Every structure is written in C-alpha cells, then in structure tokens.
Short mmCIF file of C-alpha atoms and ligand atoms in Angstrom, two decimals:
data_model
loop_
_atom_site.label_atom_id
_atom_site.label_comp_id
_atom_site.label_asym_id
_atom_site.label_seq_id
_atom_site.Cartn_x
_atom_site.Cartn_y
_atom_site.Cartn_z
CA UNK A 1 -54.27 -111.85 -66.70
CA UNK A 2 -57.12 -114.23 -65.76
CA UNK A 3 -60.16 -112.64 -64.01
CA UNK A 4 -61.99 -115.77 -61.79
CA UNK A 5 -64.89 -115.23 -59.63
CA UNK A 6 -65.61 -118.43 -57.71
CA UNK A 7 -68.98 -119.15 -56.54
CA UNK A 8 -69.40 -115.24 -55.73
CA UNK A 9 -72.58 -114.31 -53.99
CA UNK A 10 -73.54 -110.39 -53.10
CA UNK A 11 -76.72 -109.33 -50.87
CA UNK A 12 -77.57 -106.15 -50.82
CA UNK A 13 -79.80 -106.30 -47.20
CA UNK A 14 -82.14 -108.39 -48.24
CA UNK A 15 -81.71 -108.32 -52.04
CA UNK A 16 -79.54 -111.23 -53.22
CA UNK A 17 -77.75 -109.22 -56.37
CA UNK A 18 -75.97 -112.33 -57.24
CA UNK A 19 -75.90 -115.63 -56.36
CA UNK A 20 -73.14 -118.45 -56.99
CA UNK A 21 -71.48 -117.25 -60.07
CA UNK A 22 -68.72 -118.39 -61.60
CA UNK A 23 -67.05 -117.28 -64.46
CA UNK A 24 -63.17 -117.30 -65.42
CA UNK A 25 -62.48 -114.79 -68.24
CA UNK A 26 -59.08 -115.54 -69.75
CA UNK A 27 -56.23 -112.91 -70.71
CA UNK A 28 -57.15 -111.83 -74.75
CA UNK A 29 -60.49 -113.05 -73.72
CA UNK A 30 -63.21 -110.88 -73.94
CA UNK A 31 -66.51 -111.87 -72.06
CA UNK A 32 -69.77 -109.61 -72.14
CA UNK A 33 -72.24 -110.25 -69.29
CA UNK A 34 -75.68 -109.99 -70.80
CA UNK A 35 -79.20 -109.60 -69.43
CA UNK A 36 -82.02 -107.91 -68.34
CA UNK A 37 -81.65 -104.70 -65.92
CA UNK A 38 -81.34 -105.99 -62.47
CA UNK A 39 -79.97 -109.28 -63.45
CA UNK A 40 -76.92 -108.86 -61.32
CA UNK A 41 -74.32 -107.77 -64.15
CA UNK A 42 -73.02 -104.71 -62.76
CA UNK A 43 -72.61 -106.67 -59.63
CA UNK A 44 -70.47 -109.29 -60.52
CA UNK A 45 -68.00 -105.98 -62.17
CA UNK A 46 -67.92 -104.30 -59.57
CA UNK A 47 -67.01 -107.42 -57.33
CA UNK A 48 -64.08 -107.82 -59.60
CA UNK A 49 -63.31 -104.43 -59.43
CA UNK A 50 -63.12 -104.44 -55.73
CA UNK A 51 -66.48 -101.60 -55.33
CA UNK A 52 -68.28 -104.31 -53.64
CA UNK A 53 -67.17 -107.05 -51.07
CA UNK A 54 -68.59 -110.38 -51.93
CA UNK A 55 -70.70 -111.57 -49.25
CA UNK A 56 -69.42 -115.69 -49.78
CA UNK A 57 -66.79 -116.46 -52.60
CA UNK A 58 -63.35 -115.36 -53.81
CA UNK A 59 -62.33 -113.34 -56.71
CA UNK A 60 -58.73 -114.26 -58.14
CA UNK A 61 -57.10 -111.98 -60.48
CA UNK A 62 -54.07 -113.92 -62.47
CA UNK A 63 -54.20 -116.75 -60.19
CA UNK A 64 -53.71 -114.32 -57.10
CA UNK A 65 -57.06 -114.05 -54.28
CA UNK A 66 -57.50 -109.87 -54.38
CA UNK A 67 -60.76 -110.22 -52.18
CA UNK A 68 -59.91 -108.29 -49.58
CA UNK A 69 -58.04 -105.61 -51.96
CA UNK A 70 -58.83 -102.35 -52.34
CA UNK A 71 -59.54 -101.05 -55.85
CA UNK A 72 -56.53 -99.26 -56.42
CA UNK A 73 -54.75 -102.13 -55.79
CA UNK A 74 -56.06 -104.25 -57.97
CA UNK A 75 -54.29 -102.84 -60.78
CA UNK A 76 -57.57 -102.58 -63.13
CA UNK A 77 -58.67 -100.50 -65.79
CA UNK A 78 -62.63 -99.55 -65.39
CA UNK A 79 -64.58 -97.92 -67.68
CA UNK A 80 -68.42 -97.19 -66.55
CA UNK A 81 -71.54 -95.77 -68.24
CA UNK A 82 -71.45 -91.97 -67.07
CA UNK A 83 -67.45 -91.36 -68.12
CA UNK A 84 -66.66 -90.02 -64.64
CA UNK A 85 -64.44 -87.97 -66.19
CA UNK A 86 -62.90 -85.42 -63.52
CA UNK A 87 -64.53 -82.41 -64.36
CA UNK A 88 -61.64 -79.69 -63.41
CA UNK A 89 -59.01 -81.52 -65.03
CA UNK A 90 -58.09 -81.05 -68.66
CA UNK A 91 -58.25 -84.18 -70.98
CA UNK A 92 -54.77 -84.49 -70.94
CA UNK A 93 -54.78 -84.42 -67.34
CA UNK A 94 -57.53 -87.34 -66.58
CA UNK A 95 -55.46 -89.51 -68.91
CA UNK A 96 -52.42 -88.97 -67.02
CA UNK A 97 -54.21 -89.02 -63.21
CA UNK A 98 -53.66 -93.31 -63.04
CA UNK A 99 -50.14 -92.89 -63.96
CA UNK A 100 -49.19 -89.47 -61.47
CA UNK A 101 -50.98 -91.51 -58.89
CA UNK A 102 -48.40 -94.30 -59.38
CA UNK A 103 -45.68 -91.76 -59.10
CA UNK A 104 -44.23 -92.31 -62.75
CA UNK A 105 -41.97 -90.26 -63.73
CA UNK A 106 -43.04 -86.52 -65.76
CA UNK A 107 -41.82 -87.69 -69.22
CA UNK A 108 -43.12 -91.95 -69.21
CA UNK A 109 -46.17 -89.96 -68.33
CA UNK A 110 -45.82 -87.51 -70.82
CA UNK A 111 -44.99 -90.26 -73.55
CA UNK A 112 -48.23 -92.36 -72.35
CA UNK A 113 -50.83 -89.61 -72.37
CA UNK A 114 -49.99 -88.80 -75.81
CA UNK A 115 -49.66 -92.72 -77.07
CA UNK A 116 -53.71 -93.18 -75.15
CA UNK A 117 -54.83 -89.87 -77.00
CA UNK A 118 -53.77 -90.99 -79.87
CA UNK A 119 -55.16 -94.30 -79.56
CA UNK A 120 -58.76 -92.76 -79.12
CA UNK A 121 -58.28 -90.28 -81.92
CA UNK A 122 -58.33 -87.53 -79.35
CA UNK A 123 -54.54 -86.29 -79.65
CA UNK A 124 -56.05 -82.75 -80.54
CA UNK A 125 -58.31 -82.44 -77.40
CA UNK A 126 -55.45 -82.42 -74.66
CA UNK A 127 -55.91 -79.09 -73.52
CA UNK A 128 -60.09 -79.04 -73.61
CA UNK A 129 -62.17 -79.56 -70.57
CA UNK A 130 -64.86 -82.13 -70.20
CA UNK A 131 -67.17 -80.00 -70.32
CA UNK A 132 -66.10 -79.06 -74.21
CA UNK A 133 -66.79 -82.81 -75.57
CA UNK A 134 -69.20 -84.59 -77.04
CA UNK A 135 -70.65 -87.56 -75.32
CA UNK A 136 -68.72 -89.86 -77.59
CA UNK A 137 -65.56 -87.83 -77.11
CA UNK A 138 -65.58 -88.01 -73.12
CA UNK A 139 -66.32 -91.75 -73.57
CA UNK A 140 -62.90 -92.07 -75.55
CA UNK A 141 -61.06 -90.47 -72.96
CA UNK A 142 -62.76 -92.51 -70.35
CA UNK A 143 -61.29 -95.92 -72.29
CA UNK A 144 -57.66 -93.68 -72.73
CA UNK A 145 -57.43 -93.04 -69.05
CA UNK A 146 -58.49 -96.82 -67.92
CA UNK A 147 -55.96 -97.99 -70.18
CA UNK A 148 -53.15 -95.38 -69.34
CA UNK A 149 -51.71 -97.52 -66.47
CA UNK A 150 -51.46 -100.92 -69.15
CA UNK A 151 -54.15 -102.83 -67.12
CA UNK A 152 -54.25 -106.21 -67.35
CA UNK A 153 -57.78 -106.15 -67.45
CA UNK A 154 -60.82 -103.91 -68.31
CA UNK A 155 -63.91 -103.73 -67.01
CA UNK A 156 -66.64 -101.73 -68.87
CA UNK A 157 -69.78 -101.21 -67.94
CA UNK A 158 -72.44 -100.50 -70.61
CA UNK A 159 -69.84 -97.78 -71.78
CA UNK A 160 -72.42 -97.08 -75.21
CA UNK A 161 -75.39 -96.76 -73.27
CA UNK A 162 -75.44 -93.33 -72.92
CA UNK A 163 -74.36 -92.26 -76.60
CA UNK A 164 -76.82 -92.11 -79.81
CA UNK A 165 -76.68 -94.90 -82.42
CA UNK A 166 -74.41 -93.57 -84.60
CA UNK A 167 -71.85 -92.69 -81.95
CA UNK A 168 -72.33 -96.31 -80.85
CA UNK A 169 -71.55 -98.06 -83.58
CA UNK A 170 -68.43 -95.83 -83.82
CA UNK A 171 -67.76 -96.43 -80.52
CA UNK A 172 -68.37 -100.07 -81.54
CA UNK A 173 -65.57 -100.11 -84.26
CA UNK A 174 -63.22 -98.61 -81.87
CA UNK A 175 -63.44 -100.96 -79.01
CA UNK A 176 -63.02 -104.02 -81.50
CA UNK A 177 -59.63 -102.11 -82.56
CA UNK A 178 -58.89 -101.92 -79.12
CA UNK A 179 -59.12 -105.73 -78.75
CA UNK A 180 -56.56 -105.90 -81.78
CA UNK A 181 -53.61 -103.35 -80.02
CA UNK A 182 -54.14 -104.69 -77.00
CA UNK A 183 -54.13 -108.35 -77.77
CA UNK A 184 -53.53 -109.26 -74.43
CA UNK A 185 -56.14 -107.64 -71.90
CA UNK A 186 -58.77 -109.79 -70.50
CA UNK A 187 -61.79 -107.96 -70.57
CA UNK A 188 -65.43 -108.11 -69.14
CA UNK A 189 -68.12 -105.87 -70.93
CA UNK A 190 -71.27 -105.36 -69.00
CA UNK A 191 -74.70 -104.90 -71.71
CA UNK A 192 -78.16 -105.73 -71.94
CA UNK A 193 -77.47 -104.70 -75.93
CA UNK A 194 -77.34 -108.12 -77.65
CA UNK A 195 -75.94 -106.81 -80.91
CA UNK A 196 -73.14 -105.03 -78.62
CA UNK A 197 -72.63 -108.66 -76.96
CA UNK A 198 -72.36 -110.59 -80.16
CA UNK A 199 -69.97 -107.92 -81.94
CA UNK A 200 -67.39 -107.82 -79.22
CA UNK A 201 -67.49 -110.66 -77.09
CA UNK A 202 -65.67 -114.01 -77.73
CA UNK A 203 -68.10 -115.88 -75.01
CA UNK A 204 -71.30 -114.45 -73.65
CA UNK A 205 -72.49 -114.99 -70.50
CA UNK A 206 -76.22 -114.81 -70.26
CA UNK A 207 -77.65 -113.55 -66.67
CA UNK A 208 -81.17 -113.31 -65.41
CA UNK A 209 -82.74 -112.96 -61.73
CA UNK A 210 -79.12 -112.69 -60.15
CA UNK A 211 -77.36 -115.89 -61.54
CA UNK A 212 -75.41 -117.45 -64.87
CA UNK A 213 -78.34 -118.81 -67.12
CA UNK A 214 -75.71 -120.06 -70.35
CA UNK A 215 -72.73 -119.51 -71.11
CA UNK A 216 -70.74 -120.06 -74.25
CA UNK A 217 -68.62 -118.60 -77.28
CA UNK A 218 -71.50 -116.32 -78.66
CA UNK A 219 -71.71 -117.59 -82.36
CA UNK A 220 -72.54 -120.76 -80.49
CA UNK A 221 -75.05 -119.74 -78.54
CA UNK A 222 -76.66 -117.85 -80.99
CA UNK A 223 -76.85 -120.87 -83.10
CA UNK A 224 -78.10 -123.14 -80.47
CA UNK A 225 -78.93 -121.58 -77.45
CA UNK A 226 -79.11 -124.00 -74.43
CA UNK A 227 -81.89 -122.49 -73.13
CA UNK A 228 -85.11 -120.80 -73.72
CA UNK A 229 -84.32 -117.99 -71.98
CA UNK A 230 -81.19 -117.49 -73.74
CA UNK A 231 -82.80 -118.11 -77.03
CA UNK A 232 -85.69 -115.35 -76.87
CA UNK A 233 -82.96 -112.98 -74.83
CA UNK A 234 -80.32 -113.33 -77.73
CA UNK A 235 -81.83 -112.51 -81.40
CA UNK A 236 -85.29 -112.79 -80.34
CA UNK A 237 -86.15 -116.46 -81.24
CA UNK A 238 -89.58 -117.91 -81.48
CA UNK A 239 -90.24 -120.70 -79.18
CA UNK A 240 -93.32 -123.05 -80.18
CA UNK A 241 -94.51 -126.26 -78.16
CA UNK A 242 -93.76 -129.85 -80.20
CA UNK A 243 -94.67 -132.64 -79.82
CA UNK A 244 -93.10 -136.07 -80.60
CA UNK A 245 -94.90 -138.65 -82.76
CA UNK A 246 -93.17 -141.82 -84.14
CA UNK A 247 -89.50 -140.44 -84.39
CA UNK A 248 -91.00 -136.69 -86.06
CA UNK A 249 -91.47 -133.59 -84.54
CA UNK A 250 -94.60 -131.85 -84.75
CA UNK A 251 -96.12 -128.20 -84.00
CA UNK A 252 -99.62 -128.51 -84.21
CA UNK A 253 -99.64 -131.53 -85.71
CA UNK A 254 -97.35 -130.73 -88.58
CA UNK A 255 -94.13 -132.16 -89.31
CA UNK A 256 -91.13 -130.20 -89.32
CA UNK A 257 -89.02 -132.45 -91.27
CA UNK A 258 -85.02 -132.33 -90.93
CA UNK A 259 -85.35 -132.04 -87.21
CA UNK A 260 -84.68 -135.06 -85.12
CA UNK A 261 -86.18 -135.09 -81.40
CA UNK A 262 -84.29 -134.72 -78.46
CA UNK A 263 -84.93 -136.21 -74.87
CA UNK A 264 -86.60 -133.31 -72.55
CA UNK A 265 -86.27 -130.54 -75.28
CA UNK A 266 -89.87 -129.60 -76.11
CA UNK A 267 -90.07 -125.77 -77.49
CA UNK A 268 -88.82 -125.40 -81.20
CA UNK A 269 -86.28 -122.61 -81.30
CA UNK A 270 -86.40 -120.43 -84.85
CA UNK A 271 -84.92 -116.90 -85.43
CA UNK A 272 -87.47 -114.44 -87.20
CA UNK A 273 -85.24 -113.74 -90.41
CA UNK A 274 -85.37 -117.87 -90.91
CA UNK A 275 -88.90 -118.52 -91.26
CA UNK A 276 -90.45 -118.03 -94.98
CA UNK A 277 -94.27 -117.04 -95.52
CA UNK A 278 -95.81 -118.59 -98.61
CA UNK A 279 -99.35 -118.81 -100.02
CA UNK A 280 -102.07 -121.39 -98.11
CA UNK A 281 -101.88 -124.59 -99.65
CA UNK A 282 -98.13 -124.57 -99.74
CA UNK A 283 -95.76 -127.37 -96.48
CA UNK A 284 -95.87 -126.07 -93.53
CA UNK A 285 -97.74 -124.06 -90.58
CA UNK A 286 -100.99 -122.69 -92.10
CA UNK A 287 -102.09 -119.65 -89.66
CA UNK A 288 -102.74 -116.17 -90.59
CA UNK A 289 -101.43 -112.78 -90.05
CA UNK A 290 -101.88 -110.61 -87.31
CA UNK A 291 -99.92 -107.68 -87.51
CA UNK A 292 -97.15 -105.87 -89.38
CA UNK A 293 -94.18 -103.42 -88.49
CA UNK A 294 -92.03 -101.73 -91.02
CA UNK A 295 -88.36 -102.05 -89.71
CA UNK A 296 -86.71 -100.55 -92.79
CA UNK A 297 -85.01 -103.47 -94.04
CA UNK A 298 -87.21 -105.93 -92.82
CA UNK A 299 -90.68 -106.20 -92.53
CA UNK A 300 -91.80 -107.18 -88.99
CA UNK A 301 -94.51 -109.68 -89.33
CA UNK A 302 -96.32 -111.27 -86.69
CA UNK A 303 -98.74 -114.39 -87.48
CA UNK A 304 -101.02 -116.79 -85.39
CA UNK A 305 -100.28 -120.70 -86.06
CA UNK A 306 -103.80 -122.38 -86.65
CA UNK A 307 -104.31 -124.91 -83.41
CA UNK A 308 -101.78 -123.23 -81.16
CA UNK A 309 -103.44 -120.76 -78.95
CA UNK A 310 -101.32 -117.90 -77.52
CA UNK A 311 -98.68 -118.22 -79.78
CA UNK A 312 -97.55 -115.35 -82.08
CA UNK A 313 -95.17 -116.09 -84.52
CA UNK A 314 -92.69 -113.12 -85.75
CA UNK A 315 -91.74 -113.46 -89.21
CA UNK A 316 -89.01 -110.84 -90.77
CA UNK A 317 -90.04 -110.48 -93.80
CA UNK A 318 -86.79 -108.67 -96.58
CA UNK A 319 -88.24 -105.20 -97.47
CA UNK A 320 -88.31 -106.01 -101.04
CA UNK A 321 -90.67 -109.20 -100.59
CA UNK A 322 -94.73 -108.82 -100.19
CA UNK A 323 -96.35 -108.54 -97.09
CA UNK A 324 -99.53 -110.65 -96.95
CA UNK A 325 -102.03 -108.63 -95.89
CA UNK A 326 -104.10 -108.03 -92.13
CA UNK A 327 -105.51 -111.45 -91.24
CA UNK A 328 -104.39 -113.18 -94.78
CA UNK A 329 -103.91 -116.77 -94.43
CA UNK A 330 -100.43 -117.95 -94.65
CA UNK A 331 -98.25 -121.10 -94.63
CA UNK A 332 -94.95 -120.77 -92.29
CA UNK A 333 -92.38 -122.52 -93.75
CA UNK A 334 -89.56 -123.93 -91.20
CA UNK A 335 -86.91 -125.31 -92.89
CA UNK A 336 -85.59 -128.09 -90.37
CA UNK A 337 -82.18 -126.47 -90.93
CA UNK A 338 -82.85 -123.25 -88.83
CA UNK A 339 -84.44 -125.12 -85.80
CA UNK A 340 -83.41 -126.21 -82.81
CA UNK A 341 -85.01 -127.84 -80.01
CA UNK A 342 -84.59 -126.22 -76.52
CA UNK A 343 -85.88 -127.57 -73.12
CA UNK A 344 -89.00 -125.44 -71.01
CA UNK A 345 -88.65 -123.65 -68.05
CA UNK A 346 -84.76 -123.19 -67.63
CA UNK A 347 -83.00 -120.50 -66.19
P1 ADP B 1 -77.78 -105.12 -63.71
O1 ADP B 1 -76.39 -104.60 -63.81
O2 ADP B 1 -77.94 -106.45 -64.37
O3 ADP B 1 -78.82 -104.15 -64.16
P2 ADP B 1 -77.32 -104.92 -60.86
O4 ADP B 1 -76.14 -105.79 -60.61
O5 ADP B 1 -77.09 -103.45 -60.92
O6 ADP B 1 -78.08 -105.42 -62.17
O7 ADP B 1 -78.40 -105.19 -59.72
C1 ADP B 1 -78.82 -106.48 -59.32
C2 ADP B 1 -79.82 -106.33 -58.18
O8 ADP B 1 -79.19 -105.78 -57.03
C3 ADP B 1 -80.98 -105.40 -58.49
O9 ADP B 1 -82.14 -105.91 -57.90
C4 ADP B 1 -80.56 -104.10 -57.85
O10 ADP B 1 -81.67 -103.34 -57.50
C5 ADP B 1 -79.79 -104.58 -56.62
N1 ADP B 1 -78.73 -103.64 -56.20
C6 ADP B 1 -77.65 -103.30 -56.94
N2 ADP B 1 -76.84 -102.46 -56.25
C7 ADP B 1 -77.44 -102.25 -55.05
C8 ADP B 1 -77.12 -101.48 -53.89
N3 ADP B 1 -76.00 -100.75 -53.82
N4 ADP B 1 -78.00 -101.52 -52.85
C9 ADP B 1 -79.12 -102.27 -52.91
N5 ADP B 1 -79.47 -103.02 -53.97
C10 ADP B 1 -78.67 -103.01 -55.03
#
C-alpha cells in the first residue's frame, strides 16, 4: 500500500518539528528517513502512524486520506526503538495481542503466532517473558508482533539503536530477509545510521532542521549527492572550494583534470577511501599531514591542502599501505573520476 504525506507540517508549541514534507513511499518500497537527531524524522512516522495530528497537510495511506484516523485504524505495523514489548504477557502472547484485538479466531491466531515466531527465529521462546530476552531477542518479537496482523506497511523507528554492533548487523541481515518474504510491504525506516540507511533502503530521504534536504535511490545519492549537506551527512565526503579557470577546475590553483565545471556548483565532493597520498613532487594537492587515526582496516588520515586555509582533508588510507608521518609533506591525488561538484549552502 502507498504511504503519502502531502505537504505535512507539525508544531510542537512553538517548535516547528516538520515543515512541508512530502514524501510518497511505494508498496515493496522501502524508504529510510535519515538525519541528524532533531531533524524531524520521528515526526513525520509518527504522523503516518496516526501518534501525532499534522498541524497543515494530509496523510493518504493506499490512496485513502486516514488524517483524522486513529492508530488502530490505520491498519499499520510499528516497530519503535525501546520494543514496547508488554511486559506481563508471554512472547507468544504479544505476538498474538494485534490479532485477539481484531477478534480472529483461536486457531488463525494460533497458526500466525507460530508462522511470526518462526519468521524471527524465536519459535522456541513462546512461553518466556520479556523480561528473559536479550535485547536483540525482544527486538525480534517486536518486528513478529508488528507484522502479525499482515500490515501493509511498517514503520520502524531506529529499531537497532538500542542493540550492540554485533546484534545490529544481525538484526541487519534479518530485516533485509524480511524485505524478501514480505515482498510487498511498504516500509519507512527511521535512522541517523548511514550504513543502516544505505543497506536497507531503496531511496533515502535526507532530513535536517525539520524539512526534506535530498531525496533519491541511495546508491545514487551516494554517488552524487545533490547537496553538500547530503554529501558530508552520507559517507562523510570532503568538500573543498574550486574555482573555475578557462573550462578547468581548480582547488588551490591546481587542476583536477577529468572534471568538467558545472554552473553554481562550487565545493568539490570526494569520499575519503577515493583520495590517494603519494610522495611531494608527484600531480596533485601538495599539503601535509596533520593527524592520524587507526580504524582497523583503514588508516584515518587527516591532511592540510597548501593555500586553502581551514580545510582538513580526510584521507583513508588501506591498513596495509604506509602512513606518512606527523606533518610529512604529501601530494593528494584526486582522480577526476571520484569527484563531483556540489553547490554551497543548500539545505
Ligand atoms: P528526530 O527523530 O529526527 O530526532 P524528532 O522528530 O523527534 O527528530 O524531533 C523534531 C523536533 O521536534 C525536535 O526539535 C524535537 O525536540 C521536537 N519535538 C519532538 N516531539 C516533541 C513533542 N512531543 N513536544 C515538543 N517538541 C517535540
């Protein structure tokens, strides 16, 4: 089923939470809302969900205006950081509460609790209280019970955020499977975790200060983001001024050949694992290092570009590779390839 908000503003008193978004998420579409904490994400779910009443706009669900629906009646599966679990009932029991609640009879119920524990790899908890899983385990029965009553569509709101890395990337792996069983669910996954973004999410919609910054199918906008806020939110690009001279694009007076200019785009967009250091003499931006992280794989290096004040440079450098040392000179090499050109100031 299609999930539309149209032009949906929410105050909060005087807080605007969210402010003319639009978004249509299709059914077998998966969407994940990205940004920075208080960028309105959790807002525009719950609008959709029906937990908060739009203060202008309408929110459509399969074509159908459910504003002014309750949340029960919207027929939606939600799934939100903390479980919410009901702590006195058993797992079985939570899985089965959507379905008793729609007065279905004992044995469809019966046959759909154990199909959902199944699902989640949790057939053998049934009988255990919340209380007796793991964080990771609740979680699963969270996503068995929203999806007990065959929503349409889920909403989840940074369901990972509250489990270790391991039992995240788990989680992970079973959320994509979901996607696969239940091919035709539209559903909208609230994160400010880009990696969780770009391994789920067929588009990504990028949020900051309460509104839609980009929007796009995320291997685009990783590749070219539209924007430089998008760009440095999503993989962590480094943006450097250019400047145009006869056709060419320069940083700091160097060329940066393969990269054609482009009418009001004026910051040079390159990811960190794109950029190669070589020895001073060698084409490209001479500057010098600054600093150094081990990242296990990667080497985090940051550099200064020589006639570009306030402008650090982060270089991932493969583990197995040299790291220049403290305040070496280097040359940055940008192949043209990797860049893109974004405009200033947007978003
Ligand atoms: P995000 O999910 O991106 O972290 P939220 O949608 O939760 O952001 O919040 C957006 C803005 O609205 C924030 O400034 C937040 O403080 C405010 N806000 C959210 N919910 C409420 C509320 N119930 N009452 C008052 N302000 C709220």
């Amino acid at each position: 089923m299609t999930v539309q908000l149209e032009d949906v503003t929410v105050h909060f008193g005087r807080t605007c939470a969210l402010e003319g978004f639009d978004l249509s998420v299709a059914a077998g579409e998966t969407v994940a809302l990205l940004g920075p904490s208080g960028s309105g994400k959790s807002t525009a779910l719950k609008a959709v969900a029906g937990f908060v009443r739009p203060t202008r706009g309408r929110i459509r669900l399969g074509g159908n205006d459910v504003t002014d629906l309750p949340p029960a009646r919207r027929g939606i599966g939600v799934v939100v950081q903390q479980y919410a679990l009901f702590p006195h009932l058993r797992v079985a029991d939570n899985v089965a509460f959507g379905l008793r609640a729609a007065r279905k009879p004992r044995a469809e119920v019966a046959r759909r609790v154990g199909e959902m524990l199944e699902m989640v790899g949790m057939t053998a908890y049934g009988r255990r209280f919340p209380r007796e899983l793991s964080g990771g385990q609740q979680q699963r029965v969270a996503i068995a019970r929203a999806l007990a009553i065959q929503p349409s569509v889920l909403l989840l709101d940074e369901p990972l955020a509250a489990l270790d890395a391991q039992l995240r990337a788990d989680m992970l792996g079973e959320l994509q499977k979901l996607r696969r069983e239940v091919p035709d669910i539209a559903i909208v996954y609230v994160t400010h975790d880009q990696s969780e973004a770009l391994a789920l999410a067929d588009r990504i919609a990028v949020m900051r200060d309460a509104r839609l910054v980009d929007i796009a199918p995320a291997a685009e906008l990783y590749a070219a983001p539209p924007s430089a806020f998008t760009a440095s939110f999503l993989g962590g690009a480094n943006l450097l001024p250019v400047s145009v001279d006869d056709g060419e694009v320069k940083v700091a007076g160097t060329v940066i050949p393969g990269l054609k200019p482009a009418e009001g785009k004026n910051l040079l967009c390159i990811r960190p694992h794109a950029i190669r250091l070589e020895a001073p003499g060698a084409a490209g931006l001479a500057g010098r290092v600054v600093g150094a992280q081990w990242r296990g794989a990667v080497n985090q290096v940051t550099c200064v570009v020589d006639g570009l004040a306030d402008v650090v440079v982060r270089v991932d450098v493969p583990a197995d590779r040299r790291v220049p040392e403290l305040g070496a000179g280097v040359v940055m090499v940008l192949p043209g390839g990797a860049c893109s050109l974004v405009p200033v100031g947007v978003g």
